[in-house]
Amino acid sequence: MVRNLQSGERLRPIDLAREHGLSTQAIRNYEAVGILPAAGRTPHGYRTYTPLHARALRTFLALMPGHGHQAAASIMRAVNRGAVDEALRLIDESHAQLLEDRQTLRAVERALPDLEPTAASEPDHVSGPGGTFIGPLAGKLGIRPATLRKWERAGLVRPRRDSQTGYRVYDGADVRDARLAHQLRRGGYLLEQIAPLIAQVRAAGGLEPLEAALHDWRGRLSARGRAMLAGAAELEAYLRERE
């Protein structure tokens, strides 16, 4: 429960810590790195805080879910030294990153209907127990080896190198990724549009779990957006109180 504090009230580290289930050492650490303004001191050297410090702590904790610990800390440090424009720039960067993540998600979702499930799940007659080399894989896909090397530079495939010959060796996952890339290229997708999709397929563990992963990703982006709104409200209140 948030306490109703009077402007002249003096608080101990434990008072701030208890409200949020933190340790008093965490409060001291937050002050030391500039997340909280510098504390006052009693004649005996004990730290004393004010309702402004309590507001600063609530603001930092509200910013973290949307911006992450590092960005939230940087925002608070900027505000506490009076660099409000810098703090707003950092917030803009977080929003820009969220927008970029949303655009990537939409690109992946648009590409998903163009993927044939059989392309990733059909029996693999190209890759043997030790993998396959670039020539046989290129021949199977009907492309040139140079195309596979170009896809590798773009991060679409990640073959390992044979320790003795130095030749590229493509395992089953590489073959899957090459097939997906080939399919999407035929559909008119650019390499930079294909790269995030391949990354999501890898993260999901294949094409079939990808839809569930996208649903989870969408939910996390929405939660992050709402957390940014909540953090903005706390930051505005903190800025007004500082003024």
C-alpha atoms as one frame of an Amber mdcrd trajectory, in Angstrom:
protein
   0.000   0.000   0.000   1.312   3.473  -0.915   1.522   5.770   2.104   0.168
   9.323   2.053   3.261  11.362   2.817   3.541  14.951   3.954   6.016  17.128
   2.072   8.212  17.740   5.109   8.206  14.153   6.347  11.555  12.477   6.831
  11.891   8.836   5.862  14.437   6.151   6.607  15.816   3.734   4.010  13.659
   1.002   5.550  10.536   3.106   4.965  11.200   3.257   1.223  12.293  -0.365
   1.078   9.243  -1.835   2.809   6.745  -0.249   0.436   8.182  -2.212  -2.494
   9.578  -5.298  -0.799  13.161  -4.173  -1.347  16.205  -4.300   0.881  17.672
  -1.194   2.439  20.886  -1.980   0.551  18.941  -1.718  -2.721  17.772   1.760
  -1.690  21.337   2.810  -0.931  22.498   1.350  -4.247  19.816   3.245  -6.163
  20.936   6.461  -4.513  24.599   5.721  -5.208  24.033   5.346  -8.955  21.785
   8.410  -9.243  18.407   6.700  -9.621  17.356   8.480  -6.425  18.403  12.027
  -5.549  21.097  12.344  -2.909  19.765  11.700   0.587  19.993  14.097   3.481
  22.001  13.207   6.572  21.253  13.417  10.272  23.851  14.910  12.647  24.931
  11.305  13.265  25.373  10.588   9.554  22.239   8.500   8.951  20.483   8.859
   5.617  17.118  10.594   5.552  14.755  10.642   2.618  11.679  12.699   1.728
   8.428  12.067  -0.150  10.304  13.194  -3.284  12.655  10.227  -2.879   9.668
   7.929  -2.441   8.184   9.320  -5.657  11.501   8.824  -7.456  11.615   5.186
  -6.379   8.050   4.547  -7.533   8.864   6.226 -10.844  11.933   4.077 -11.443
  10.076   0.868 -10.610   7.214   1.935 -12.912   9.617   2.688 -15.786  11.466
  -0.631 -15.594   8.781  -2.961 -17.054   8.457  -0.872 -20.213  11.989   0.401
 -20.713  14.172  -2.166 -18.967  16.496  -1.638 -16.014  19.313   0.081 -17.878
  17.151   2.564 -19.794  14.984   3.283 -16.725  18.100   4.006 -14.678  19.457
   6.318 -17.383  16.139   8.177 -17.543  16.106   8.709 -13.780  19.730   9.834
 -13.687  19.044  12.389 -16.404  15.974  13.729 -14.593  17.771  13.932 -11.264
  20.563  16.049 -12.694  18.074  18.329 -14.433  18.622  17.019 -17.979  14.944
  16.515 -18.773  15.450  16.755 -22.540  17.932  13.890 -22.376  15.457  11.835
 -20.351  12.762  12.475 -22.978  15.170  11.465 -25.741  15.834   8.165 -23.969
  12.093   7.593 -23.720  11.742   8.326 -27.435  14.416   5.713 -28.171  12.483
   3.098 -26.213   9.302   3.910 -28.095  11.172   3.753 -31.395  12.503   0.297
 -30.452   8.987  -0.838 -29.553   7.713   0.397 -32.931  10.530  -1.427 -34.719
   9.676  -4.623 -32.835   6.014  -4.243 -33.788   6.936  -3.759 -37.444   9.108
  -6.876 -37.332   6.252  -8.838 -35.803   3.854  -7.654 -38.501   6.361  -8.571
 -41.219   6.701 -12.081 -39.798   2.923 -12.465 -39.479   2.415 -11.347 -43.079
   5.013 -13.797 -44.299   3.657 -16.757 -42.349   0.739 -17.583 -44.712   3.216
 -17.737 -47.595   5.177 -20.530 -45.951   4.326 -24.086 -46.902   4.412 -26.306
 -43.795   5.835 -29.156 -45.859   8.884 -27.057 -46.691  10.172 -27.453 -43.154
   8.694 -30.817 -42.232   9.130 -33.022 -45.302  11.742 -35.791 -45.088  15.214
 -34.453 -45.616  16.912 -36.258 -48.513  19.663 -33.661 -48.799  21.308 -33.641
 -45.379  22.971 -36.839 -44.224  24.081 -37.734 -40.679  27.072 -35.403 -40.981
  25.295 -32.687 -42.923  25.549 -31.699 -46.570  27.894 -29.477 -48.544  26.989
 -26.350 -50.431  26.897 -27.932 -53.908  24.307 -30.660 -53.239  22.092 -28.254
 -51.270  22.222 -25.607 -53.986  21.411 -28.255 -56.577  18.432 -29.500 -54.584
  17.033 -25.968 -54.290  17.806 -25.077 -57.904  20.021 -22.125 -57.005  23.704
 -21.294 -57.310  26.174 -21.866 -54.458  26.901 -18.133 -54.598  23.284 -17.507
 -53.561  23.708 -19.657 -50.465  26.876 -17.743 -49.599  24.954 -14.485 -49.977
  22.218 -15.813 -47.680  24.875 -16.765 -45.159  26.221 -13.202 -45.139  22.653
 -11.988 -44.527  22.277 -14.396 -41.584  19.617 -16.584 -43.223  21.715 -19.747
 -42.964  24.537 -20.511 -40.534  26.535 -23.504 -41.790  29.472 -24.738 -39.785
  32.901 -25.308 -41.293  34.403 -28.755 -41.664  37.434 -28.866 -39.369  39.618
 -30.638 -41.954  38.566 -29.157 -45.281  37.079 -25.804 -44.225  34.059 -26.509
 -46.434  30.646 -25.302 -45.373  28.483 -28.033 -43.847  24.700 -27.567 -43.617
  22.814 -29.535 -40.974  19.070 -30.216 -40.871  18.197 -26.804 -39.404  20.312
 -25.067 -42.043  18.523 -26.987 -44.792  15.181 -25.978 -43.308  16.239 -22.324
 -43.169  17.556 -22.440 -46.735  14.268 -23.894 -47.958  12.277 -21.216 -46.151
  14.527 -18.490 -47.526  14.200 -19.894 -51.034  10.435 -20.061 -50.724  10.147
 -16.493 -49.477  12.532 -15.166 -52.117  10.335 -16.734 -54.785   7.426 -14.927
 -53.120   9.164 -11.604 -53.587  10.460 -11.051 -50.063  13.717  -9.156 -49.570
  16.589 -10.616 -47.569  16.112  -8.025 -44.821  12.457  -9.068 -44.580  13.325
 -12.759 -44.428  16.003 -12.463 -41.721  13.614 -11.732 -38.796  11.330 -14.560
 -39.867  14.190 -17.059 -39.935  15.284 -15.790 -36.517  11.790 -16.408 -35.151
  11.659 -19.903 -36.646  14.957 -20.698 -34.929  13.780 -19.247 -31.613  10.506
 -21.174 -31.788  12.271 -24.435 -32.614  10.725 -24.824 -36.052   7.850 -23.659
 -38.196   5.031 -25.440 -36.379   5.636 -23.762 -32.963   6.066 -20.372 -34.654
   2.401 -19.327 -34.479   2.307 -19.851 -30.715   5.570 -17.930 -30.389   4.126
 -15.039 -32.388   1.049 -14.944 -30.160   3.300 -14.743 -27.109   5.465 -12.094
 -28.768   2.383  -9.991 -29.574   1.239 -10.205 -25.968   4.643  -9.162 -24.654
   4.748  -6.140 -26.966   1.288  -5.068 -25.825   2.291  -5.461 -22.175   5.415
  -3.423 -22.823   3.401  -0.650 -24.466   1.003  -0.439 -21.537   3.897  -0.503
 -19.083   5.386   2.472 -20.899   2.110   4.356 -20.408   2.113   3.567 -16.685
   5.743   4.629 -16.412   5.044   7.875 -18.255   2.282   8.765 -15.778   4.612
   8.221 -12.814   7.405  10.175 -14.488   5.116  13.124 -15.183   4.062  13.157
 -11.516   7.705  13.035 -10.442   8.643  15.897 -12.774   5.816  18.022 -11.400
   6.845  17.280  -7.833  10.447  18.230  -8.589   9.285  21.513 -10.027
